[in-house]
mmCIF file of C-alpha atoms in Angstrom:
data_model
loop_
_atom_site.group_PDB
_atom_site.id
_atom_site.type_symbol
_atom_site.label_atom_id
_atom_site.label_comp_id
_atom_site.label_asym_id
_atom_site.label_seq_id
_atom_site.Cartn_x
_atom_site.Cartn_y
_atom_site.Cartn_z
ATOM 1 C CA UNK A 1302 86.704 84.934 54.406
ATOM 2 C CA UNK A 1303 89.543 85.235 56.413
ATOM 3 C CA UNK A 1304 89.715 82.985 59.889
ATOM 4 C CA UNK A 1305 93.143 83.710 61.295
ATOM 5 C CA UNK A 1306 93.713 82.482 64.639
ATOM 6 C CA UNK A 1307 93.271 85.180 67.095
ATOM 7 C CA UNK A 1308 94.575 85.532 71.042
ATOM 8 C CA UNK A 1309 90.950 85.863 71.855
ATOM 9 C CA UNK A 1310 90.372 82.244 69.893
ATOM 10 C CA UNK A 1311 92.938 80.549 71.903
ATOM 11 C CA UNK A 1312 91.918 81.991 75.370
ATOM 12 C CA UNK A 1313 88.379 80.745 74.324
ATOM 13 C CA UNK A 1314 89.318 77.397 73.222
ATOM 14 C CA UNK A 1315 91.369 76.799 76.376
ATOM 15 C CA UNK A 1316 88.646 77.968 78.551
ATOM 16 C CA UNK A 1317 86.224 75.922 77.168
ATOM 17 C CA UNK A 1318 88.555 72.867 77.148
ATOM 18 C CA UNK A 1319 89.161 73.256 81.035
ATOM 19 C CA UNK A 1320 85.682 73.944 81.874
ATOM 20 C CA UNK A 1321 83.956 71.206 79.878
ATOM 21 C CA UNK A 1322 86.724 68.831 80.715
ATOM 22 C CA UNK A 1323 86.088 69.117 84.781
ATOM 23 C CA UNK A 1324 82.162 68.948 83.587
ATOM 24 C CA UNK A 1325 82.786 65.805 81.709
ATOM 25 C CA UNK A 1326 84.240 64.122 84.937
ATOM 26 C CA UNK A 1327 81.602 65.060 87.114
ATOM 27 C CA UNK A 1328 78.917 64.146 84.606
ATOM 28 C CA UNK A 1329 80.342 60.802 84.405
ATOM 29 C CA UNK A 1330 80.560 60.280 88.253
ATOM 30 C CA UNK A 1331 76.798 61.901 88.537
ATOM 31 C CA UNK A 1332 75.500 59.380 86.042
ATOM 32 C CA UNK A 1333 76.957 56.133 87.391
ATOM 33 C CA UNK A 1334 73.877 55.562 89.696
ATOM 34 C CA UNK A 1335 71.546 55.589 86.617
ATOM 35 C CA UNK A 1336 73.999 54.400 83.675
ATOM 36 C CA UNK A 1337 76.602 52.326 85.478
ATOM 37 C CA UNK A 1338 79.642 51.828 83.077
ATOM 38 C CA UNK A 1339 77.805 53.467 80.182
ATOM 39 C CA UNK A 1340 78.027 56.890 81.934
ATOM 40 C CA UNK A 1341 81.714 57.131 80.728
ATOM 41 C CA UNK A 1342 80.340 57.130 76.838
ATOM 42 C CA UNK A 1343 77.320 59.179 77.506
ATOM 43 C CA UNK A 1344 79.187 61.983 79.682
ATOM 44 C CA UNK A 1345 82.068 61.915 76.983
ATOM 45 C CA UNK A 1346 79.365 62.697 74.034
ATOM 46 C CA UNK A 1347 77.848 65.201 75.748
ATOM 47 C CA UNK A 1348 80.698 67.038 76.373
ATOM 48 C CA UNK A 1349 82.142 66.662 72.888
ATOM 49 C CA UNK A 1350 78.323 68.108 71.700
ATOM 50 C CA UNK A 1351 79.125 70.983 73.970
ATOM 51 C CA UNK A 1352 82.668 71.729 72.614
ATOM 52 C CA UNK A 1353 81.324 71.828 69.254
ATOM 53 C CA UNK A 1354 78.133 74.047 70.269
ATOM 54 C CA UNK A 1355 80.816 76.344 71.628
ATOM 55 C CA UNK A 1356 82.978 76.357 68.378
ATOM 56 C CA UNK A 1357 79.630 76.774 66.349
ATOM 57 C CA UNK A 1358 78.462 79.534 68.557
ATOM 58 C CA UNK A 1359 81.612 81.844 68.100
ATOM 59 C CA UNK A 1360 81.589 81.146 64.167
ATOM 60 C CA UNK A 1361 77.966 82.041 64.328
ATOM 61 C CA UNK A 1362 78.826 85.204 65.908
ATOM 62 C CA UNK A 1363 81.820 86.570 64.299
ATOM 63 C CA UNK A 1364 79.881 85.601 60.847
ATOM 64 C CA UNK A 1365 77.037 87.643 62.214
ATOM 65 C CA UNK A 1366 74.350 84.977 61.969
ATOM 66 C CA UNK A 1367 71.488 84.356 64.619
ATOM 67 C CA UNK A 1368 72.868 82.262 67.465
ATOM 68 C CA UNK A 1369 69.065 82.008 69.406
ATOM 69 C CA UNK A 1370 68.952 78.129 68.067
ATOM 70 C CA UNK A 1371 72.619 77.344 68.958
ATOM 71 C CA UNK A 1372 72.282 78.678 72.199
ATOM 72 C CA UNK A 1373 68.663 76.958 72.922
ATOM 73 C CA UNK A 1374 70.415 73.383 71.703
ATOM 74 C CA UNK A 1375 73.427 74.107 74.421
ATOM 75 C CA UNK A 1376 70.985 75.184 77.394
ATOM 76 C CA UNK A 1377 69.317 71.756 76.683
ATOM 77 C CA UNK A 1378 72.270 69.559 76.427
ATOM 78 C CA UNK A 1379 74.349 71.546 79.580
ATOM 79 C CA UNK A 1380 71.414 70.991 81.562
ATOM 80 C CA UNK A 1381 71.655 67.190 81.400
ATOM 81 C CA UNK A 1382 75.469 67.806 82.369
ATOM 82 C CA UNK A 1383 74.475 70.401 84.740
ATOM 83 C CA UNK A 1384 71.911 67.729 86.789
ATOM 84 C CA UNK A 1385 75.114 65.154 86.806
ATOM 85 C CA UNK A 1386 77.376 67.587 88.018
ATOM 86 C CA UNK A 1387 75.425 68.813 90.846
ATOM 87 C CA UNK A 1388 74.490 65.113 92.059
ATOM 88 C CA UNK A 1389 78.485 64.399 91.854
ATOM 89 C CA UNK A 1390 79.655 67.614 93.722
ATOM 90 C CA UNK A 1391 76.824 67.808 96.321
ATOM 91 C CA UNK A 1392 77.287 64.075 96.721
ATOM 92 C CA UNK A 1393 81.243 64.595 97.421
ATOM 93 C CA UNK A 1394 81.105 67.729 99.224
ATOM 94 C CA UNK A 1395 78.071 67.121 101.588
ATOM 95 C CA UNK A 1396 78.136 63.424 102.019
ATOM 96 C CA UNK A 1397 79.940 63.173 105.718
ATOM 97 C CA UNK A 1398 77.341 65.871 106.843
ATOM 98 C CA UNK A 1399 74.486 63.847 105.576
ATOM 99 C CA UNK A 1400 75.759 60.429 107.506
ATOM 100 C CA UNK A 1401 76.124 62.794 110.714
ATOM 101 C CA UNK A 1402 73.153 63.995 110.429
ATOM 102 C CA UNK A 1403 71.424 60.473 110.119
ATOM 103 C CA UNK A 1404 73.423 59.055 112.856
ATOM 104 C CA UNK A 1405 72.555 61.748 115.469
ATOM 105 C CA UNK A 1406 68.911 61.294 114.389
ATOM 106 C CA UNK A 1407 69.289 57.663 115.447
ATOM 107 C CA UNK A 1408 70.571 58.341 118.503
ATOM 108 C CA UNK A 1409 67.551 60.771 119.024
ATOM 109 C CA UNK A 1410 65.428 58.030 117.912
ATOM 110 C CA UNK A 1411 66.574 55.445 120.533
ATOM 111 C CA UNK A 1412 66.425 58.150 123.329
ATOM 112 C CA UNK A 1413 62.757 59.103 122.223
ATOM 113 C CA UNK A 1414 61.977 55.147 122.279
ATOM 114 C CA UNK A 1415 63.610 54.278 125.463
ATOM 115 C CA UNK A 1416 61.592 57.048 126.882
ATOM 116 C CA UNK A 1417 58.208 56.258 125.529
ATOM 117 C CA UNK A 1418 58.863 52.760 126.509
ATOM 118 C CA UNK A 1419 59.502 53.842 129.874
ATOM 119 C CA UNK A 1420 56.600 55.935 130.352
ATOM 120 C CA UNK A 1421 54.204 52.970 129.486
ATOM 121 C CA UNK A 1422 55.670 50.596 132.169
ATOM 122 C CA UNK A 1423 54.189 49.987 135.546
ATOM 123 C CA UNK A 1424 56.321 51.029 138.606
ATOM 124 C CA UNK A 1425 55.616 50.854 142.236
ATOM 125 C CA UNK A 1426 56.726 54.378 142.667
ATOM 126 C CA UNK A 1427 55.763 57.769 141.636
ATOM 127 C CA UNK A 1428 56.975 59.388 138.140
ATOM 128 C CA UNK A 1429 59.497 61.250 139.656
ATOM 129 C CA UNK A 1430 60.717 59.011 142.177
ATOM 130 C CA UNK A 1431 61.135 56.534 139.781
ATOM 131 C CA UNK A 1432 63.223 58.908 137.551
ATOM 132 C CA UNK A 1433 65.292 59.825 140.026
ATOM 133 C CA UNK A 1434 65.703 56.063 140.717
ATOM 134 C CA UNK A 1435 66.680 55.576 137.211
ATOM 135 C CA UNK A 1436 69.030 58.256 137.017
ATOM 136 C CA UNK A 1437 70.877 57.024 140.086
ATOM 137 C CA UNK A 1438 71.293 53.508 138.540
ATOM 138 C CA UNK A 1439 72.858 54.882 135.516
ATOM 139 C CA UNK A 1440 75.447 56.470 137.477
ATOM 140 C CA UNK A 1441 76.189 53.765 139.291
ATOM 141 C CA UNK A 1442 76.274 51.344 136.557
ATOM 142 C CA UNK A 1443 79.011 53.638 135.115
ATOM 143 C CA UNK A 1444 80.894 54.170 138.051
ATOM 144 C CA UNK A 1445 81.080 50.288 138.236
ATOM 145 C CA UNK A 1446 82.607 50.402 134.752
ATOM 146 C CA UNK A 1447 84.875 52.835 135.238
ATOM 147 C CA UNK A 1448 88.372 51.736 134.154
ATOM 148 C CA UNK A 1449 90.057 54.294 136.542
ATOM 149 C CA UNK A 1450 88.114 52.624 139.511
ATOM 150 C CA UNK A 1451 86.536 49.440 138.580
ATOM 151 C CA UNK A 1452 83.901 47.687 141.066
ATOM 152 C CA UNK A 1453 81.780 48.914 143.913
ATOM 153 C CA UNK A 1454 83.994 51.610 145.381
ATOM 154 C CA UNK A 1455 83.149 54.488 147.464
ATOM 155 C CA UNK A 1456 81.082 56.603 144.703
ATOM 156 C CA UNK A 1457 78.940 53.745 143.510
ATOM 157 C CA UNK A 1458 78.426 52.653 147.307
ATOM 158 C CA UNK A 1459 77.333 56.054 147.967
ATOM 159 C CA UNK A 1460 74.901 55.984 144.895
ATOM 160 C CA UNK A 1461 73.400 52.376 146.037
ATOM 161 C CA UNK A 1462 72.552 54.461 149.587
ATOM 162 C CA UNK A 1463 70.586 56.889 147.723
ATOM 163 C CA UNK A 1464 68.856 54.403 145.656
ATOM 164 C CA UNK A 1465 68.021 52.416 149.041
ATOM 165 C CA UNK A 1466 66.746 55.718 150.793
ATOM 166 C CA UNK A 1467 64.641 56.312 147.545
ATOM 167 C CA UNK A 1468 63.065 52.783 147.643
ATOM 168 C CA UNK A 1469 62.933 51.977 151.070
ATOM 169 C CA UNK A 1470 64.892 48.223 150.375
ATOM 170 C CA UNK A 1471 67.752 46.794 150.786
ATOM 171 C CA UNK A 1472 70.020 46.539 147.565
ATOM 172 C CA UNK A 1473 72.551 43.410 147.498
ATOM 173 C CA UNK A 1474 76.423 44.138 146.475
ATOM 174 C CA UNK A 1475 77.257 41.772 144.354
ATOM 175 C CA UNK A 1476 80.379 40.566 143.075
ATOM 176 C CA UNK A 1477 82.316 40.306 139.724
ATOM 177 C CA UNK A 1478 82.506 36.922 137.822
ATOM 178 C CA UNK A 1479 86.582 37.322 137.424
ATOM 179 C CA UNK A 1480 87.200 40.404 135.992
ATOM 180 C CA UNK A 1481 84.000 41.424 134.142
ATOM 181 C CA UNK A 1482 82.609 44.564 135.333
ATOM 182 C CA UNK A 1483 80.230 44.939 132.580
ATOM 183 C CA UNK A 1484 78.577 42.173 133.413
ATOM 184 C CA UNK A 1485 78.608 43.199 137.365
ATOM 185 C CA UNK A 1486 76.915 46.584 136.203
ATOM 186 C CA UNK A 1487 74.494 45.171 134.125
ATOM 187 C CA UNK A 1488 73.291 42.447 137.329
ATOM 188 C CA UNK A 1489 73.320 45.517 139.658
ATOM 189 C CA UNK A 1490 71.183 47.615 137.478
ATOM 190 C CA UNK A 1491 68.947 44.475 136.613
ATOM 191 C CA UNK A 1492 68.484 44.207 140.585
ATOM 192 C CA UNK A 1493 67.309 47.724 141.166
ATOM 193 C CA UNK A 1494 65.240 47.826 138.186
ATOM 194 C CA UNK A 1495 63.480 44.761 139.564
ATOM 195 C CA UNK A 1496 62.817 46.460 142.916
ATOM 196 C CA UNK A 1497 61.303 49.437 141.536
ATOM 197 C CA UNK A 1498 59.316 47.852 138.870
ATOM 198 C CA UNK A 1499 55.930 45.880 138.494
ATOM 199 C CA UNK A 1500 56.826 44.270 135.602
ATOM 200 C CA UNK A 1501 55.909 41.090 133.481
ATOM 201 C CA UNK A 1502 58.925 38.867 132.314
ATOM 202 C CA UNK A 1503 58.614 40.021 128.653
ATOM 203 C CA UNK A 1504 58.161 43.959 129.959
ATOM 204 C CA UNK A 1505 61.321 43.459 131.774
ATOM 205 C CA UNK A 1506 63.390 41.945 128.994
ATOM 206 C CA UNK A 1507 62.059 44.464 126.624
ATOM 207 C CA UNK A 1508 63.301 47.386 129.118
ATOM 208 C CA UNK A 1509 66.855 45.804 129.525
ATOM 209 C CA UNK A 1510 67.221 45.246 126.010
ATOM 210 C CA UNK A 1511 66.064 48.854 124.640
ATOM 211 C CA UNK A 1512 68.315 50.326 127.468
ATOM 212 C CA UNK A 1513 71.345 48.278 126.555
ATOM 213 C CA UNK A 1514 70.754 49.159 122.772
ATOM 214 C CA UNK A 1515 70.354 52.809 123.630
ATOM 215 C CA UNK A 1516 73.507 53.090 125.159
ATOM 216 C CA UNK A 1517 75.405 50.831 122.663
ATOM 217 C CA UNK A 1518 74.812 52.901 119.877
ATOM 218 C CA UNK A 1519 74.733 56.105 121.448
ATOM 219 C CA UNK A 1520 78.506 54.755 122.301
ATOM 220 C CA UNK A 1521 79.348 53.442 118.847
ATOM 221 C CA UNK A 1522 78.138 56.478 117.187
ATOM 222 C CA UNK A 1523 79.693 58.749 119.313
ATOM 223 C CA UNK A 1524 83.272 56.957 118.552
ATOM 224 C CA UNK A 1525 82.195 57.078 114.619
ATOM 225 C CA UNK A 1526 81.810 60.781 114.813
ATOM 226 C CA UNK A 1527 85.247 61.080 115.948
ATOM 227 C CA UNK A 1528 86.802 59.433 112.974
ATOM 228 C CA UNK A 1529 88.353 61.162 110.056
ATOM 229 C CA UNK A 1530 86.199 62.058 107.167
ATOM 230 C CA UNK A 1531 86.979 59.546 105.058
ATOM 231 C CA UNK A 1532 86.614 56.643 107.671
ATOM 232 C CA UNK A 1533 83.360 58.174 108.376
ATOM 233 C CA UNK A 1534 82.158 58.233 104.750
ATOM 234 C CA UNK A 1535 83.192 54.523 104.442
ATOM 235 C CA UNK A 1536 81.861 53.135 107.745
ATOM 236 C CA UNK A 1537 78.533 55.372 108.192
ATOM 237 C CA UNK A 1538 76.184 53.428 106.182
ATOM 238 C CA UNK A 1539 77.166 50.102 107.833
ATOM 239 C CA UNK A 1540 76.648 51.532 111.028
ATOM 240 C CA UNK A 1541 73.155 53.005 110.229
ATOM 241 C CA UNK A 1542 71.788 50.122 108.549
ATOM 242 C CA UNK A 1543 72.727 47.879 111.615
ATOM 243 C CA UNK A 1544 71.335 50.289 113.970
ATOM 244 C CA UNK A 1545 68.099 51.145 112.483
ATOM 245 C CA UNK A 1546 67.398 47.223 112.052
ATOM 246 C CA UNK A 1547 67.969 47.022 115.730
ATOM 247 C CA UNK A 1548 65.786 49.669 116.608
ATOM 248 C CA UNK A 1549 62.905 48.815 114.289
ATOM 249 C CA UNK A 1550 63.125 45.516 115.947
ATOM 250 C CA UNK A 1551 63.109 46.815 119.092
ATOM 251 C CA UNK A 1552 60.036 49.618 118.388
ATOM 252 C CA UNK A 1553 58.036 46.701 116.949
ATOM 253 C CA UNK A 1554 58.741 44.186 119.879
ATOM 254 C CA UNK A 1555 57.562 47.151 122.342
ATOM 255 C CA UNK A 1556 54.429 47.390 120.239
ATOM 256 C CA UNK A 1557 53.950 43.387 120.731
ATOM 257 C CA UNK A 1558 54.651 43.292 124.409
ATOM 258 C CA UNK A 1559 52.681 46.668 125.425
ATOM 259 C CA UNK A 1560 50.072 46.491 122.919
ATOM 260 C CA UNK A 1561 48.789 48.944 120.558
ATOM 261 C CA UNK A 1562 46.987 50.856 122.499
ATOM 262 C CA UNK A 1563 49.775 51.845 124.963
ATOM 263 C CA UNK A 1564 52.200 52.332 122.035
ATOM 264 C CA UNK A 1565 52.526 53.002 118.800
ATOM 265 C CA UNK A 1566 55.509 52.484 116.538
ATOM 266 C CA UNK A 1567 56.765 53.509 112.748
ATOM 267 C CA UNK A 1568 59.524 51.564 111.517
ATOM 268 C CA UNK A 1569 62.132 54.187 110.158
ATOM 269 C CA UNK A 1570 64.108 53.202 106.564
ATOM 270 C CA UNK A 1571 67.683 54.757 105.975
ATOM 271 C CA UNK A 1572 67.591 57.955 104.013
ATOM 272 C CA UNK A 1573 71.084 57.859 103.330
ATOM 273 C CA UNK A 1574 70.601 54.357 101.194
ATOM 274 C CA UNK A 1575 69.751 57.119 98.874
ATOM 275 C CA UNK A 1576 73.004 59.089 98.839
ATOM 276 C CA UNK A 1577 74.487 59.707 95.471
ATOM 277 C CA UNK A 1578 71.284 59.257 93.429
ATOM 278 C CA UNK A 1579 69.841 62.423 91.594
ATOM 279 C CA UNK A 1580 66.773 62.972 93.152
ATOM 280 C CA UNK A 1581 68.279 62.514 96.810
ATOM 281 C CA UNK A 1582 70.779 65.353 95.953
ATOM 282 C CA UNK A 1583 68.039 67.951 94.739
ATOM 283 C CA UNK A 1584 65.868 67.006 97.693
ATOM 284 C CA UNK A 1585 68.239 67.342 100.462
ATOM 285 C CA UNK A 1586 69.623 70.587 98.900
ATOM 286 C CA UNK A 1587 66.176 72.310 98.557
ATOM 287 C CA UNK A 1588 65.430 71.081 102.267
ATOM 288 C CA UNK A 1589 68.737 72.196 103.714
ATOM 289 C CA UNK A 1590 69.503 75.214 101.639
ATOM 290 C CA UNK A 1591 72.070 77.506 102.608
ATOM 291 C CA UNK A 1592 75.983 78.593 101.951
ATOM 292 C CA UNK A 1593 76.961 75.161 100.869
ATOM 293 C CA UNK A 1594 74.373 74.485 98.941
ATOM 294 C CA UNK A 1595 74.943 77.605 97.233
ATOM 295 C CA UNK A 1596 78.302 77.059 96.666
ATOM 296 C CA UNK A 1597 77.744 73.767 94.905
ATOM 297 C CA UNK A 1598 74.859 75.677 92.913
ATOM 298 C CA UNK A 1599 77.064 78.099 91.452
ATOM 299 C CA UNK A 1600 80.027 75.751 90.868
ATOM 300 C CA UNK A 1601 77.950 73.684 88.510
ATOM 301 C CA UNK A 1602 76.211 76.913 86.919
ATOM 302 C CA UNK A 1603 79.942 78.004 86.512
ATOM 303 C CA UNK A 1604 81.144 74.723 84.567
ATOM 304 C CA UNK A 1605 78.241 74.467 82.318
ATOM 305 C CA UNK A 1606 76.882 77.616 81.520
ATOM 306 C CA UNK A 1607 79.439 80.591 81.806
ATOM 307 C CA UNK A 1608 81.360 79.617 78.772
ATOM 308 C CA UNK A 1609 78.699 80.624 76.420
ATOM 309 C CA UNK A 1610 77.975 84.101 78.050
ATOM 310 C CA UNK A 1611 81.323 84.547 77.517
ATOM 311 C CA UNK A 1612 81.618 83.824 73.982
ATOM 312 C CA UNK A 1613 78.516 85.880 73.170
ATOM 313 C CA UNK A 1614 80.195 88.735 75.154
ATOM 314 C CA UNK A 1615 83.579 88.835 73.675
ATOM 315 C CA UNK A 1616 82.759 87.622 70.254
ATOM 316 C CA UNK A 1617 82.594 90.808 67.448
ATOM 317 C CA UNK A 1618 79.411 89.946 65.496
ATOM 318 C CA UNK A 1619 79.927 89.876 61.972
ATOM 319 C CA UNK A 1620 83.747 90.525 61.639
ATOM 320 C CA UNK A 1621 84.328 87.706 59.275
ATOM 321 C CA UNK A 1622 82.275 89.588 56.359
ATOM 322 C CA UNK A 1623 82.965 92.932 57.153
ATOM 323 C CA UNK A 1624 79.957 94.096 59.417
ATOM 324 C CA UNK A 1625 79.937 96.624 62.045
ATOM 325 C CA UNK A 1626 79.125 94.495 65.242
ATOM 326 C CA UNK A 1627 80.872 95.178 68.307
ATOM 327 C CA UNK A 1628 81.642 93.279 71.297
ATOM 328 C CA UNK A 1629 81.135 94.435 74.653
ATOM 329 C CA UNK A 1630 84.805 95.036 74.565
ATOM 330 C CA UNK A 1631 85.048 96.749 71.528
ATOM 331 C CA UNK A 1632 83.142 100.200 71.531
ATOM 332 C CA UNK A 1633 84.851 102.112 68.945
ATOM 333 C CA UNK A 1634 82.370 104.557 67.269
ATOM 334 C CA UNK A 1635 82.008 104.659 63.420
ATOM 335 C CA UNK A 1636 80.726 106.698 60.812
ATOM 336 C CA UNK A 1637 81.579 109.351 57.800
ATOM 337 C CA UNK A 1638 83.932 112.202 58.816
ATOM 338 C CA UNK A 1639 82.967 115.524 56.643
ATOM 339 C CA UNK A 1640 85.855 117.466 56.215
ATOM 340 C CA UNK A 1641 84.848 120.877 55.367
ATOM 341 C CA UNK A 1642 86.310 122.764 52.290
ATOM 342 C CA UNK A 1643 88.380 125.500 52.880
#
């Protein structure tokens, strides 16, 4: 059997080595959440098995032997690499988007909790008037804290007059303690809240704390979303855990203060704690399937399976033992030539 090295052998060998080397690294990363440090050895063994099977497949095809069992074994082993590769690549490319979606959902949850609690509280005025006063109160508080014009300036005074007209009551103009305009805004807001509400001390404290938390986390989340991708990936999980802890405490407190008959609260668990885990990667990809998910899927298929397809297509079947098999790139016709006697 003549087994001289051919350009096709060299090309397939280099291609297999490149693809499976990349697959090895991604498999190593993708299996770390399950096997920890042992993932390196497992990924190395799987990759070496794939390289060996590629060599066996080419030899079997050249010798004209059946390749079905070898292909089946290759697909079985490559499937483990494919799962780990998808987890590693999907986590790398989609982590920022996953964190961003979670942070925006937290903002929406705080707003929904704030609105839910507001709707269950008792006020001295009808709903439309109360909402109008709340809007102007928030505008006034922002105006007092405005870095370009801190304090109760012209714009803040106009808003206060609108509030007095809506409530029919006088609003006292408070003064800042030193240069603390944040505190001034909070005290002015609390004064107006006391005017329009008919709340118990617990309800009033709950409303204030929820409003403050919604404002605080909205600002913190918006600031974080302006950071670079690397910074967002590093800081997002901590902010998610802290804000959700605050949200769950306030929601449980609202249910205790207002009663189960007025509000029903379900605590929220961070979905991003699962980022990097194989199950989460596939679940998120299925639920949000689109162009990015398709690209990651195609890349994983390319890494793990395309080399086998190429080997089977370009290898001449039986060329080591003189058989007349052909690859898709060898389409010469063969047969006896009859030369007539003249």
